[in-house]
JSON list of C-alpha atoms in Angstrom, two decimals:
[
{"chain": "R", "resi": 1, "resn": "MET", "atom": "CA", "xyz": [-217.38, 74.65, 228.32]},
{"chain": "R", "resi": 2, "resn": "ILE", "atom": "CA", "xyz": [-216.38, 72.61, 231.38]},
{"chain": "R", "resi": 3, "resn": "PHE", "atom": "CA", "xyz": [-217.91, 69.46, 232.82]},
{"chain": "R", "resi": 4, "resn": "ARG", "atom": "CA", "xyz": [-217.08, 67.76, 236.10]},
{"chain": "R", "resi": 5, "resn": "ARG", "atom": "CA", "xyz": [-218.03, 64.37, 237.47]},
{"chain": "R", "resi": 6, "resn": "ARG", "atom": "CA", "xyz": [-220.02, 64.18, 240.68]},
{"chain": "R", "resi": 7, "resn": "GLU", "atom": "CA", "xyz": [-218.63, 61.16, 242.47]},
{"chain": "R", "resi": 8, "resn": "SER", "atom": "CA", "xyz": [-220.41, 58.71, 244.73]},
{"chain": "R", "resi": 9, "resn": "LYS", "atom": "CA", "xyz": [-218.45, 57.20, 247.62]},
{"chain": "R", "resi": 10, "resn": "ASP", "atom": "CA", "xyz": [-217.61, 54.06, 245.68]},
{"chain": "R", "resi": 11, "resn": "ALA", "atom": "CA", "xyz": [-216.91, 55.69, 242.34]},
{"chain": "R", "resi": 12, "resn": "THR", "atom": "CA", "xyz": [-213.56, 55.63, 240.59]},
{"chain": "R", "resi": 13, "resn": "THR", "atom": "CA", "xyz": [-210.97, 57.94, 242.11]},
{"chain": "R", "resi": 14, "resn": "GLY", "atom": "CA", "xyz": [-207.96, 59.60, 240.63]},
{"chain": "R", "resi": 15, "resn": "GLU", "atom": "CA", "xyz": [-205.64, 57.11, 242.33]},
{"chain": "R", "resi": 16, "resn": "SER", "atom": "CA", "xyz": [-203.63, 54.70, 240.23]},
{"chain": "R", "resi": 17, "resn": "GLN", "atom": "CA", "xyz": [-205.43, 51.52, 239.24]},
{"chain": "R", "resi": 18, "resn": "ALA", "atom": "CA", "xyz": [-204.23, 47.99, 238.64]},
{"chain": "R", "resi": 19, "resn": "ALA", "atom": "CA", "xyz": [-203.83, 46.99, 235.03]},
{"chain": "R", "resi": 20, "resn": "PRO", "atom": "CA", "xyz": [-206.46, 44.65, 233.55]},
{"chain": "R", "resi": 21, "resn": "ASP", "atom": "CA", "xyz": [-205.92, 40.92, 233.96]},
{"chain": "R", "resi": 22, "resn": "GLY", "atom": "CA", "xyz": [-203.02, 39.86, 231.78]},
{"chain": "R", "resi": 23, "resn": "ALA", "atom": "CA", "xyz": [-201.93, 43.45, 231.11]},
{"chain": "R", "resi": 24, "resn": "PRO", "atom": "CA", "xyz": [-198.57, 44.81, 232.24]},
{"chain": "R", "resi": 25, "resn": "ALA", "atom": "CA", "xyz": [-198.57, 47.58, 234.82]},
{"chain": "R", "resi": 26, "resn": "ASP", "atom": "CA", "xyz": [-195.04, 48.77, 234.04]},
{"chain": "R", "resi": 27, "resn": "GLY", "atom": "CA", "xyz": [-195.44, 50.42, 230.64]},
{"chain": "R", "resi": 28, "resn": "GLY", "atom": "CA", "xyz": [-195.41, 47.46, 228.30]},
{"chain": "R", "resi": 29, "resn": "HIS", "atom": "CA", "xyz": [-193.16, 44.88, 229.98]},
{"chain": "R", "resi": 30, "resn": "THR", "atom": "CA", "xyz": [-194.23, 41.41, 231.08]},
{"chain": "R", "resi": 31, "resn": "GLY", "atom": "CA", "xyz": [-191.26, 39.71, 232.74]},
{"chain": "R", "resi": 32, "resn": "ASP", "atom": "CA", "xyz": [-188.53, 39.77, 230.12]},
{"chain": "R", "resi": 33, "resn": "ALA", "atom": "CA", "xyz": [-191.01, 40.19, 227.24]},
{"chain": "R", "resi": 34, "resn": "VAL", "atom": "CA", "xyz": [-191.86, 43.55, 225.69]},
{"chain": "R", "resi": 35, "resn": "LEU", "atom": "CA", "xyz": [-195.30, 43.99, 224.19]},
{"chain": "R", "resi": 36, "resn": "SER", "atom": "CA", "xyz": [-195.62, 45.54, 220.75]},
{"chain": "R", "resi": 37, "resn": "ALA", "atom": "CA", "xyz": [-197.45, 48.86, 220.49]},
{"chain": "R", "resi": 38, "resn": "GLY", "atom": "CA", "xyz": [-200.57, 47.14, 219.13]},
{"chain": "R", "resi": 39, "resn": "ASP", "atom": "CA", "xyz": [-200.55, 44.43, 221.78]},
{"chain": "R", "resi": 40, "resn": "PHE", "atom": "CA", "xyz": [-200.04, 47.00, 224.53]},
{"chain": "R", "resi": 41, "resn": "ARG", "atom": "CA", "xyz": [-203.05, 49.02, 223.34]},
{"chain": "R", "resi": 42, "resn": "ALA", "atom": "CA", "xyz": [-205.21, 45.90, 223.03]},
{"chain": "R", "resi": 43, "resn": "ALA", "atom": "CA", "xyz": [-204.31, 44.93, 226.60]},
{"chain": "R", "resi": 44, "resn": "THR", "atom": "CA", "xyz": [-204.60, 48.29, 228.36]},
{"chain": "R", "resi": 45, "resn": "GLY", "atom": "CA", "xyz": [-206.52, 50.75, 226.13]},
{"chain": "R", "resi": 46, "resn": "PRO", "atom": "CA", "xyz": [-207.43, 53.16, 224.68]},
{"chain": "R", "resi": 47, "resn": "TRP", "atom": "CA", "xyz": [-210.18, 50.95, 223.36]},
{"chain": "R", "resi": 48, "resn": "ASP", "atom": "CA", "xyz": [-212.23, 50.51, 220.24]},
{"chain": "R", "resi": 49, "resn": "ILE", "atom": "CA", "xyz": [-215.89, 50.77, 221.17]},
{"chain": "R", "resi": 50, "resn": "ALA", "atom": "CA", "xyz": [-216.34, 47.16, 219.99]},
{"chain": "R", "resi": 51, "resn": "GLU", "atom": "CA", "xyz": [-213.81, 46.08, 222.62]},
{"chain": "R", "resi": 52, "resn": "ARG", "atom": "CA", "xyz": [-215.46, 47.96, 225.47]},
{"chain": "R", "resi": 53, "resn": "PRO", "atom": "CA", "xyz": [-219.09, 48.90, 224.78]},
{"chain": "R", "resi": 54, "resn": "ALA", "atom": "CA", "xyz": [-220.50, 51.91, 226.61]},
{"chain": "R", "resi": 55, "resn": "ASP", "atom": "CA", "xyz": [-222.20, 51.08, 229.90]},
{"chain": "R", "resi": 56, "resn": "ASP", "atom": "CA", "xyz": [-224.43, 52.86, 232.42]},
{"chain": "R", "resi": 57, "resn": "ASP", "atom": "CA", "xyz": [-221.56, 54.36, 234.43]},
{"chain": "R", "resi": 58, "resn": "PRO", "atom": "CA", "xyz": [-222.72, 57.91, 235.26]},
{"chain": "R", "resi": 59, "resn": "GLY", "atom": "CA", "xyz": [-219.13, 59.05, 234.76]},
{"chain": "R", "resi": 60, "resn": "THR", "atom": "CA", "xyz": [-219.16, 57.93, 231.10]},
{"chain": "R", "resi": 61, "resn": "ILE", "atom": "CA", "xyz": [-219.70, 60.77, 228.64]},
{"chain": "R", "resi": 62, "resn": "ASP", "atom": "CA", "xyz": [-220.62, 60.00, 225.02]},
{"chain": "R", "resi": 63, "resn": "LEU", "atom": "CA", "xyz": [-219.04, 62.62, 222.75]},
{"chain": "R", "resi": 64, "resn": "GLY", "atom": "CA", "xyz": [-219.70, 60.85, 219.47]},
{"chain": "R", "resi": 65, "resn": "GLY", "atom": "CA", "xyz": [-216.29, 59.82, 218.15]},
{"chain": "R", "resi": 66, "resn": "LEU", "atom": "CA", "xyz": [-214.94, 59.47, 221.70]},
{"chain": "R", "resi": 67, "resn": "VAL", "atom": "CA", "xyz": [-216.42, 58.02, 224.87]},
{"chain": "R", "resi": 68, "resn": "VAL", "atom": "CA", "xyz": [-214.68, 59.41, 227.96]},
{"chain": "R", "resi": 69, "resn": "ARG", "atom": "CA", "xyz": [-214.81, 58.17, 231.54]},
{"chain": "R", "resi": 70, "resn": "LEU", "atom": "CA", "xyz": [-214.36, 61.00, 234.02]},
{"chain": "R", "resi": 71, "resn": "ARG", "atom": "CA", "xyz": [-212.90, 60.58, 237.48]},
{"chain": "R", "resi": 72, "resn": "MET", "atom": "CA", "xyz": [-212.30, 62.73, 240.51]},
{"chain": "R", "resi": 73, "resn": "GLY", "atom": "CA", "xyz": [-209.63, 65.36, 239.96]},
{"chain": "R", "resi": 74, "resn": "LEU", "atom": "CA", "xyz": [-210.40, 65.85, 236.26]},
{"chain": "R", "resi": 75, "resn": "ASP", "atom": "CA", "xyz": [-212.35, 68.46, 234.34]},
{"chain": "R", "resi": 76, "resn": "LEU", "atom": "CA", "xyz": [-213.60, 67.82, 230.81]},
{"chain": "R", "resi": 77, "resn": "ARG", "atom": "CA", "xyz": [-213.44, 70.81, 228.48]},
{"chain": "R", "resi": 78, "resn": "LEU", "atom": "CA", "xyz": [-214.67, 70.83, 224.90]},
{"chain": "R", "resi": 79, "resn": "GLN", "atom": "CA", "xyz": [-212.88, 72.99, 222.34]},
{"chain": "R", "resi": 80, "resn": "THR", "atom": "CA", "xyz": [-215.44, 74.28, 219.86]},
{"chain": "R", "resi": 81, "resn": "ASP", "atom": "CA", "xyz": [-215.32, 76.38, 216.71]},
{"chain": "R", "resi": 82, "resn": "GLN", "atom": "CA", "xyz": [-216.58, 79.85, 217.66]},
{"chain": "R", "resi": 83, "resn": "GLU", "atom": "CA", "xyz": [-218.48, 80.27, 214.39]},
{"chain": "R", "resi": 84, "resn": "THR", "atom": "CA", "xyz": [-220.04, 76.83, 213.97]},
{"chain": "R", "resi": 85, "resn": "SER", "atom": "CA", "xyz": [-220.02, 75.53, 217.58]},
{"chain": "R", "resi": 86, "resn": "VAL", "atom": "CA", "xyz": [-218.66, 72.24, 216.20]},
{"chain": "R", "resi": 87, "resn": "VAL", "atom": "CA", "xyz": [-216.64, 70.34, 218.81]},
{"chain": "R", "resi": 88, "resn": "GLN", "atom": "CA", "xyz": [-213.05, 70.07, 217.57]},
{"chain": "R", "resi": 89, "resn": "ALA", "atom": "CA", "xyz": [-211.18, 68.47, 220.47]},
{"chain": "R", "resi": 90, "resn": "VAL", "atom": "CA", "xyz": [-211.57, 67.13, 224.00]},
{"chain": "R", "resi": 91, "resn": "LEU", "atom": "CA", "xyz": [-209.40, 68.49, 226.80]},
{"chain": "R", "resi": 92, "resn": "LEU", "atom": "CA", "xyz": [-208.99, 66.65, 230.12]},
{"chain": "R", "resi": 93, "resn": "VAL", "atom": "CA", "xyz": [-207.56, 68.94, 232.80]},
{"chain": "R", "resi": 94, "resn": "ALA", "atom": "CA", "xyz": [-205.90, 67.97, 236.08]},
{"chain": "R", "resi": 95, "resn": "GLY", "atom": "CA", "xyz": [-204.16, 70.08, 238.70]},
{"chain": "R", "resi": 96, "resn": "ASP", "atom": "CA", "xyz": [-200.70, 69.75, 237.18]},
{"chain": "R", "resi": 97, "resn": "GLY", "atom": "CA", "xyz": [-201.44, 69.36, 233.50]},
{"chain": "R", "resi": 98, "resn": "ALA", "atom": "CA", "xyz": [-203.86, 68.54, 230.71]},
{"chain": "R", "resi": 99, "resn": "VAL", "atom": "CA", "xyz": [-204.26, 66.30, 227.69]},
{"chain": "R", "resi": 100, "resn": "GLU", "atom": "CA", "xyz": [-205.93, 67.19, 224.41]},
{"chain": "R", "resi": 101, "resn": "LEU", "atom": "CA", "xyz": [-207.62, 64.33, 222.54]},
{"chain": "R", "resi": 102, "resn": "ARG", "atom": "CA", "xyz": [-208.36, 64.19, 218.82]},
{"chain": "R", "resi": 103, "resn": "ALA", "atom": "CA", "xyz": [-209.36, 61.09, 216.86]},
{"chain": "R", "resi": 104, "resn": "PHE", "atom": "CA", "xyz": [-208.99, 60.47, 213.14]},
{"chain": "R", "resi": 105, "resn": "ALA", "atom": "CA", "xyz": [-210.01, 57.84, 210.62]},
{"chain": "R", "resi": 106, "resn": "ALA", "atom": "CA", "xyz": [-207.27, 55.54, 209.32]},
{"chain": "R", "resi": 107, "resn": "SER", "atom": "CA", "xyz": [-206.96, 52.71, 206.82]},
{"chain": "R", "resi": 108, "resn": "ARG", "atom": "CA", "xyz": [-206.83, 49.07, 207.82]},
{"chain": "R", "resi": 109, "resn": "ALA", "atom": "CA", "xyz": [-203.06, 49.13, 207.37]},
{"chain": "R", "resi": 110, "resn": "SER", "atom": "CA", "xyz": [-201.14, 50.67, 210.26]},
{"chain": "R", "resi": 111, "resn": "GLY", "atom": "CA", "xyz": [-198.55, 53.40, 209.84]},
{"chain": "R", "resi": 112, "resn": "ILE", "atom": "CA", "xyz": [-200.57, 56.62, 209.76]},
{"chain": "R", "resi": 113, "resn": "TRP", "atom": "CA", "xyz": [-198.83, 57.80, 212.95]},
{"chain": "R", "resi": 114, "resn": "ASP", "atom": "CA", "xyz": [-195.47, 57.62, 211.15]},
{"chain": "R", "resi": 115, "resn": "VAL", "atom": "CA", "xyz": [-196.72, 60.12, 208.57]},
{"chain": "R", "resi": 116, "resn": "VAL", "atom": "CA", "xyz": [-198.41, 62.41, 211.09]},
{"chain": "R", "resi": 117, "resn": "ARG", "atom": "CA", "xyz": [-195.33, 62.36, 213.30]},
{"chain": "R", "resi": 118, "resn": "ARG", "atom": "CA", "xyz": [-193.10, 63.59, 210.47]},
{"chain": "R", "resi": 119, "resn": "GLU", "atom": "CA", "xyz": [-195.54, 66.41, 209.77]},
{"chain": "R", "resi": 120, "resn": "ILE", "atom": "CA", "xyz": [-195.52, 67.49, 213.41]},
{"chain": "R", "resi": 121, "resn": "VAL", "atom": "CA", "xyz": [-191.71, 67.59, 213.36]},
{"chain": "R", "resi": 122, "resn": "GLY", "atom": "CA", "xyz": [-191.80, 69.84, 210.30]},
{"chain": "R", "resi": 123, "resn": "GLU", "atom": "CA", "xyz": [-194.46, 72.10, 211.80]},
{"chain": "R", "resi": 124, "resn": "ALA", "atom": "CA", "xyz": [-192.48, 72.55, 215.02]},
{"chain": "R", "resi": 125, "resn": "SER", "atom": "CA", "xyz": [-189.39, 73.47, 213.00]},
{"chain": "R", "resi": 126, "resn": "ARG", "atom": "CA", "xyz": [-191.31, 76.06, 210.98]},
{"chain": "R", "resi": 127, "resn": "HIS", "atom": "CA", "xyz": [-192.38, 77.72, 214.24]},
{"chain": "R", "resi": 128, "resn": "GLY", "atom": "CA", "xyz": [-188.81, 77.89, 215.51]},
{"chain": "R", "resi": 129, "resn": "GLY", "atom": "CA", "xyz": [-189.13, 74.94, 217.85]},
{"chain": "R", "resi": 130, "resn": "THR", "atom": "CA", "xyz": [-187.96, 71.36, 218.12]},
{"chain": "R", "resi": 131, "resn": "ALA", "atom": "CA", "xyz": [-189.65, 67.95, 218.11]},
{"chain": "R", "resi": 132, "resn": "THR", "atom": "CA", "xyz": [-187.64, 65.11, 219.62]},
{"chain": "R", "resi": 133, "resn": "GLU", "atom": "CA", "xyz": [-188.64, 61.49, 219.18]},
{"chain": "R", "resi": 134, "resn": "ILE", "atom": "CA", "xyz": [-188.76, 59.50, 222.41]},
{"chain": "R", "resi": 135, "resn": "PRO", "atom": "CA", "xyz": [-189.79, 55.87, 223.05]},
{"chain": "R", "resi": 136, "resn": "GLY", "atom": "CA", "xyz": [-193.17, 55.09, 224.58]},
{"chain": "R", "resi": 137, "resn": "PRO", "atom": "CA", "xyz": [-195.38, 52.05, 225.19]},
{"chain": "R", "resi": 138, "resn": "TYR", "atom": "CA", "xyz": [-197.41, 52.77, 222.02]},
{"chain": "R", "resi": 139, "resn": "GLY", "atom": "CA", "xyz": [-194.28, 53.32, 219.93]},
{"chain": "R", "resi": 140, "resn": "PRO", "atom": "CA", "xyz": [-192.40, 56.55, 219.14]},
{"chain": "R", "resi": 141, "resn": "GLU", "atom": "CA", "xyz": [-193.71, 59.71, 220.83]},
{"chain": "R", "resi": 142, "resn": "LEU", "atom": "CA", "xyz": [-192.73, 63.33, 220.30]},
{"chain": "R", "resi": 143, "resn": "ARG", "atom": "CA", "xyz": [-191.59, 65.90, 222.84]},
{"chain": "R", "resi": 144, "resn": "VAL", "atom": "CA", "xyz": [-192.25, 69.26, 221.23]},
{"chain": "R", "resi": 145, "resn": "VAL", "atom": "CA", "xyz": [-190.80, 72.55, 222.47]},
{"chain": "R", "resi": 146, "resn": "VAL", "atom": "CA", "xyz": [-191.99, 75.73, 220.72]},
{"chain": "R", "resi": 147, "resn": "PRO", "atom": "CA", "xyz": [-191.69, 79.45, 221.46]},
{"chain": "R", "resi": 148, "resn": "ALA", "atom": "CA", "xyz": [-194.65, 80.81, 223.43]},
{"chain": "R", "resi": 149, "resn": "GLN", "atom": "CA", "xyz": [-195.77, 84.03, 225.07]},
{"chain": "R", "resi": 150, "resn": "ALA", "atom": "CA", "xyz": [-197.06, 83.98, 228.64]},
{"chain": "R", "resi": 151, "resn": "PRO", "atom": "CA", "xyz": [-200.21, 85.95, 229.62]},
{"chain": "R", "resi": 152, "resn": "ASP", "atom": "CA", "xyz": [-197.98, 88.60, 231.19]},
{"chain": "R", "resi": 153, "resn": "GLY", "atom": "CA", "xyz": [-196.23, 89.12, 227.86]},
{"chain": "R", "resi": 154, "resn": "GLN", "atom": "CA", "xyz": [-192.98, 87.37, 228.71]},
{"chain": "R", "resi": 155, "resn": "ARG", "atom": "CA", "xyz": [-191.47, 85.16, 226.05]},
{"chain": "R", "resi": 156, "resn": "GLY", "atom": "CA", "xyz": [-190.66, 81.56, 226.81]},
{"chain": "R", "resi": 157, "resn": "THR", "atom": "CA", "xyz": [-191.31, 78.07, 225.52]},
{"chain": "R", "resi": 158, "resn": "GLN", "atom": "CA", "xyz": [-194.12, 75.54, 225.79]},
{"chain": "R", "resi": 159, "resn": "THR", "atom": "CA", "xyz": [-193.41, 71.82, 226.06]},
{"chain": "R", "resi": 160, "resn": "SER", "atom": "CA", "xyz": [-195.89, 69.18, 224.96]},
{"chain": "R", "resi": 161, "resn": "ARG", "atom": "CA", "xyz": [-195.68, 65.41, 224.57]},
{"chain": "R", "resi": 162, "resn": "ILE", "atom": "CA", "xyz": [-197.64, 63.99, 221.66]},
{"chain": "R", "resi": 163, "resn": "VAL", "atom": "CA", "xyz": [-198.63, 60.32, 221.68]},
{"chain": "R", "resi": 164, "resn": "GLY", "atom": "CA", "xyz": [-200.18, 58.56, 218.70]},
{"chain": "R", "resi": 165, "resn": "VAL", "atom": "CA", "xyz": [-202.24, 55.43, 219.38]},
{"chain": "R", "resi": 166, "resn": "GLU", "atom": "CA", "xyz": [-203.32, 53.35, 216.38]},
{"chain": "R", "resi": 167, "resn": "GLY", "atom": "CA", "xyz": [-206.42, 51.20, 216.70]},
{"chain": "R", "resi": 168, "resn": "PRO", "atom": "CA", "xyz": [-208.76, 49.41, 214.26]},
{"chain": "R", "resi": 169, "resn": "ARG", "atom": "CA", "xyz": [-209.03, 51.97, 211.43]},
{"chain": "R", "resi": 170, "resn": "TRP", "atom": "CA", "xyz": [-208.42, 54.95, 213.73]},
{"chain": "R", "resi": 171, "resn": "LEU", "atom": "CA", "xyz": [-205.69, 57.09, 215.23]},
{"chain": "R", "resi": 172, "resn": "LEU", "atom": "CA", "xyz": [-206.04, 58.74, 218.62]},
{"chain": "R", "resi": 173, "resn": "ARG", "atom": "CA", "xyz": [-203.69, 61.67, 219.17]},
{"chain": "R", "resi": 174, "resn": "ALA", "atom": "CA", "xyz": [-203.09, 62.65, 222.79]},
{"chain": "R", "resi": 175, "resn": "THR", "atom": "CA", "xyz": [-201.18, 65.87, 223.43]},
{"chain": "R", "resi": 176, "resn": "TYR", "atom": "CA", "xyz": [-199.99, 66.18, 227.04]},
{"chain": "R", "resi": 177, "resn": "LEU", "atom": "CA", "xyz": [-199.24, 69.57, 228.61]},
{"chain": "R", "resi": 178, "resn": "GLY", "atom": "CA", "xyz": [-197.77, 70.50, 231.97]},
{"chain": "R", "resi": 179, "resn": "ARG", "atom": "CA", "xyz": [-196.07, 67.92, 234.16]},
{"chain": "R", "resi": 180, "resn": "PRO", "atom": "CA", "xyz": [-197.15, 64.85, 232.10]},
{"chain": "R", "resi": 181, "resn": "ALA", "atom": "CA", "xyz": [-195.42, 66.39, 229.08]},
{"chain": "R", "resi": 182, "resn": "ILE", "atom": "CA", "xyz": [-192.08, 66.55, 230.91]},
{"chain": "R", "resi": 183, "resn": "GLU", "atom": "CA", "xyz": [-192.33, 63.62, 233.33]},
{"chain": "R", "resi": 184, "resn": "PRO", "atom": "CA", "xyz": [-194.31, 60.74, 231.77]},
{"chain": "R", "resi": 185, "resn": "ASP", "atom": "CA", "xyz": [-195.93, 58.58, 234.45]},
{"chain": "R", "resi": 186, "resn": "ALA", "atom": "CA", "xyz": [-198.18, 55.64, 233.61]},
{"chain": "R", "resi": 187, "resn": "ASP", "atom": "CA", "xyz": [-199.95, 56.06, 236.96]},
{"chain": "R", "resi": 188, "resn": "HIS", "atom": "CA", "xyz": [-200.80, 59.74, 236.43]},
{"chain": "R", "resi": 189, "resn": "VAL", "atom": "CA", "xyz": [-204.54, 60.44, 236.42]},
{"chain": "R", "resi": 190, "resn": "LEU", "atom": "CA", "xyz": [-204.37, 61.87, 232.88]},
{"chain": "R", "resi": 191, "resn": "GLU", "atom": "CA", "xyz": [-202.59, 58.83, 231.45]},
{"chain": "R", "resi": 192, "resn": "SER", "atom": "CA", "xyz": [-205.05, 56.53, 233.21]},
{"chain": "R", "resi": 193, "resn": "ALA", "atom": "CA", "xyz": [-207.93, 58.58, 231.78]},
{"chain": "R", "resi": 194, "resn": "VAL", "atom": "CA", "xyz": [-206.55, 58.26, 228.25]},
{"chain": "R", "resi": 195, "resn": "ARG", "atom": "CA", "xyz": [-206.36, 54.48, 228.65]},
{"chain": "R", "resi": 196, "resn": "ASP", "atom": "CA", "xyz": [-210.05, 54.58, 229.63]},
{"chain": "R", "resi": 197, "resn": "VAL", "atom": "CA", "xyz": [-211.10, 56.32, 226.40]},
{"chain": "R", "resi": 198, "resn": "SER", "atom": "CA", "xyz": [-213.11, 54.40, 223.80]},
{"chain": "R", "resi": 199, "resn": "VAL", "atom": "CA", "xyz": [-212.97, 55.41, 220.13]},
{"chain": "R", "resi": 200, "resn": "VAL", "atom": "CA", "xyz": [-216.10, 55.16, 217.96]},
{"chain": "R", "resi": 201, "resn": "ARG", "atom": "CA", "xyz": [-214.89, 54.85, 214.37]},
{"chain": "R", "resi": 202, "resn": "GLY", "atom": "CA", "xyz": [-218.20, 53.75, 212.86]},
{"chain": "R", "resi": 203, "resn": "ASP", "atom": "CA", "xyz": [-218.65, 51.48, 209.85]},
{"chain": "R", "resi": 204, "resn": "GLY", "atom": "CA", "xyz": [-218.98, 54.15, 207.15]},
{"chain": "R", "resi": 205, "resn": "ALA", "atom": "CA", "xyz": [-216.28, 54.96, 204.63]},
{"chain": "R", "resi": 206, "resn": "MET", "atom": "CA", "xyz": [-214.02, 57.84, 205.67]},
{"chain": "R", "resi": 207, "resn": "PRO", "atom": "CA", "xyz": [-210.83, 59.08, 204.08]},
{"chain": "R", "resi": 208, "resn": "PRO", "atom": "CA", "xyz": [-207.72, 58.52, 206.20]},
{"chain": "R", "resi": 209, "resn": "ARG", "atom": "CA", "xyz": [-206.97, 61.36, 208.64]},
{"chain": "R", "resi": 210, "resn": "GLU", "atom": "CA", "xyz": [-210.49, 62.78, 208.54]},
{"chain": "R", "resi": 211, "resn": "PRO", "atom": "CA", "xyz": [-211.42, 63.81, 212.12]},
{"chain": "R", "resi": 212, "resn": "LEU", "atom": "CA", "xyz": [-213.99, 61.59, 213.78]},
{"chain": "R", "resi": 213, "resn": "PRO", "atom": "CA", "xyz": [-217.02, 63.79, 214.50]},
{"chain": "R", "resi": 214, "resn": "LEU", "atom": "CA", "xyz": [-217.46, 64.94, 218.09]},
{"chain": "R", "resi": 215, "resn": "ARG", "atom": "CA", "xyz": [-220.60, 66.29, 219.71]},
{"chain": "R", "resi": 216, "resn": "LEU", "atom": "CA", "xyz": [-221.85, 67.81, 222.93]},
{"chain": "R", "resi": 217, "resn": "PRO", "atom": "CA", "xyz": [-223.37, 65.23, 225.29]},
{"chain": "R", "resi": 218, "resn": "PRO", "atom": "CA", "xyz": [-227.18, 65.45, 225.14]},
{"chain": "R", "resi": 219, "resn": "ASP", "atom": "CA", "xyz": [-227.62, 66.04, 228.89]},
{"chain": "R", "resi": 220, "resn": "ALA", "atom": "CA", "xyz": [-224.52, 68.17, 229.41]},
{"chain": "R", "resi": 221, "resn": "GLN", "atom": "CA", "xyz": [-224.49, 70.46, 232.41]},
{"chain": "R", "resi": 222, "resn": "PRO", "atom": "CA", "xyz": [-221.77, 73.07, 231.93]},
{"chain": "R", "resi": 223, "resn": "VAL", "atom": "CA", "xyz": [-219.89, 74.30, 235.00]},
{"chain": "R", "resi": 224, "resn": "SER", "atom": "CA", "xyz": [-218.59, 77.85, 234.97]},
{"chain": "R", "resi": 225, "resn": "GLU", "atom": "CA", "xyz": [-215.09, 78.56, 236.24]}
]
């Protein structure tokens, strides 16, 4: 299921935007200082819904556990379970790549991304691939290369870049595909869109790593390919 934003003339475009007041625009550096992962998130996003309440922007789509702001040049696709129709993940698609978003509950203490990261490394190895840790503004990221088969049957590899962002009692996992997986660029439309995401953890008790529930938007208008 695909959704696209219909833009007005003064709506947000896919062009790079200035960082919020007081936030660095160069990936976590302010002069000679380097922001911690938590400080960088708090300054630039992704946001907790308490930090950036939903507004009346027609480009804002409420998906339950995630609130996404669309922009020109992006499609929103929802990955659903074929048997239950439950939404499992959000996929933002641009011309040269995509990013898959999944959000999970976490405890008040940080560190869940350290555990998840080790599991991803092990999973990649079991599938005959590699997972290399690389630095990022939110802390360590993973570049994962696994064997894959193209639609024409040829064997090759698929590269993804997995970023874990820890917020107040939640973890947002963003998996980049295509060009953003190989050439990280803070000004890319997909990276800007991820920084625009708000996470809705809720106040109820949830075990760590339980997926935050996602839903179809109530007034969704699917667009066929």
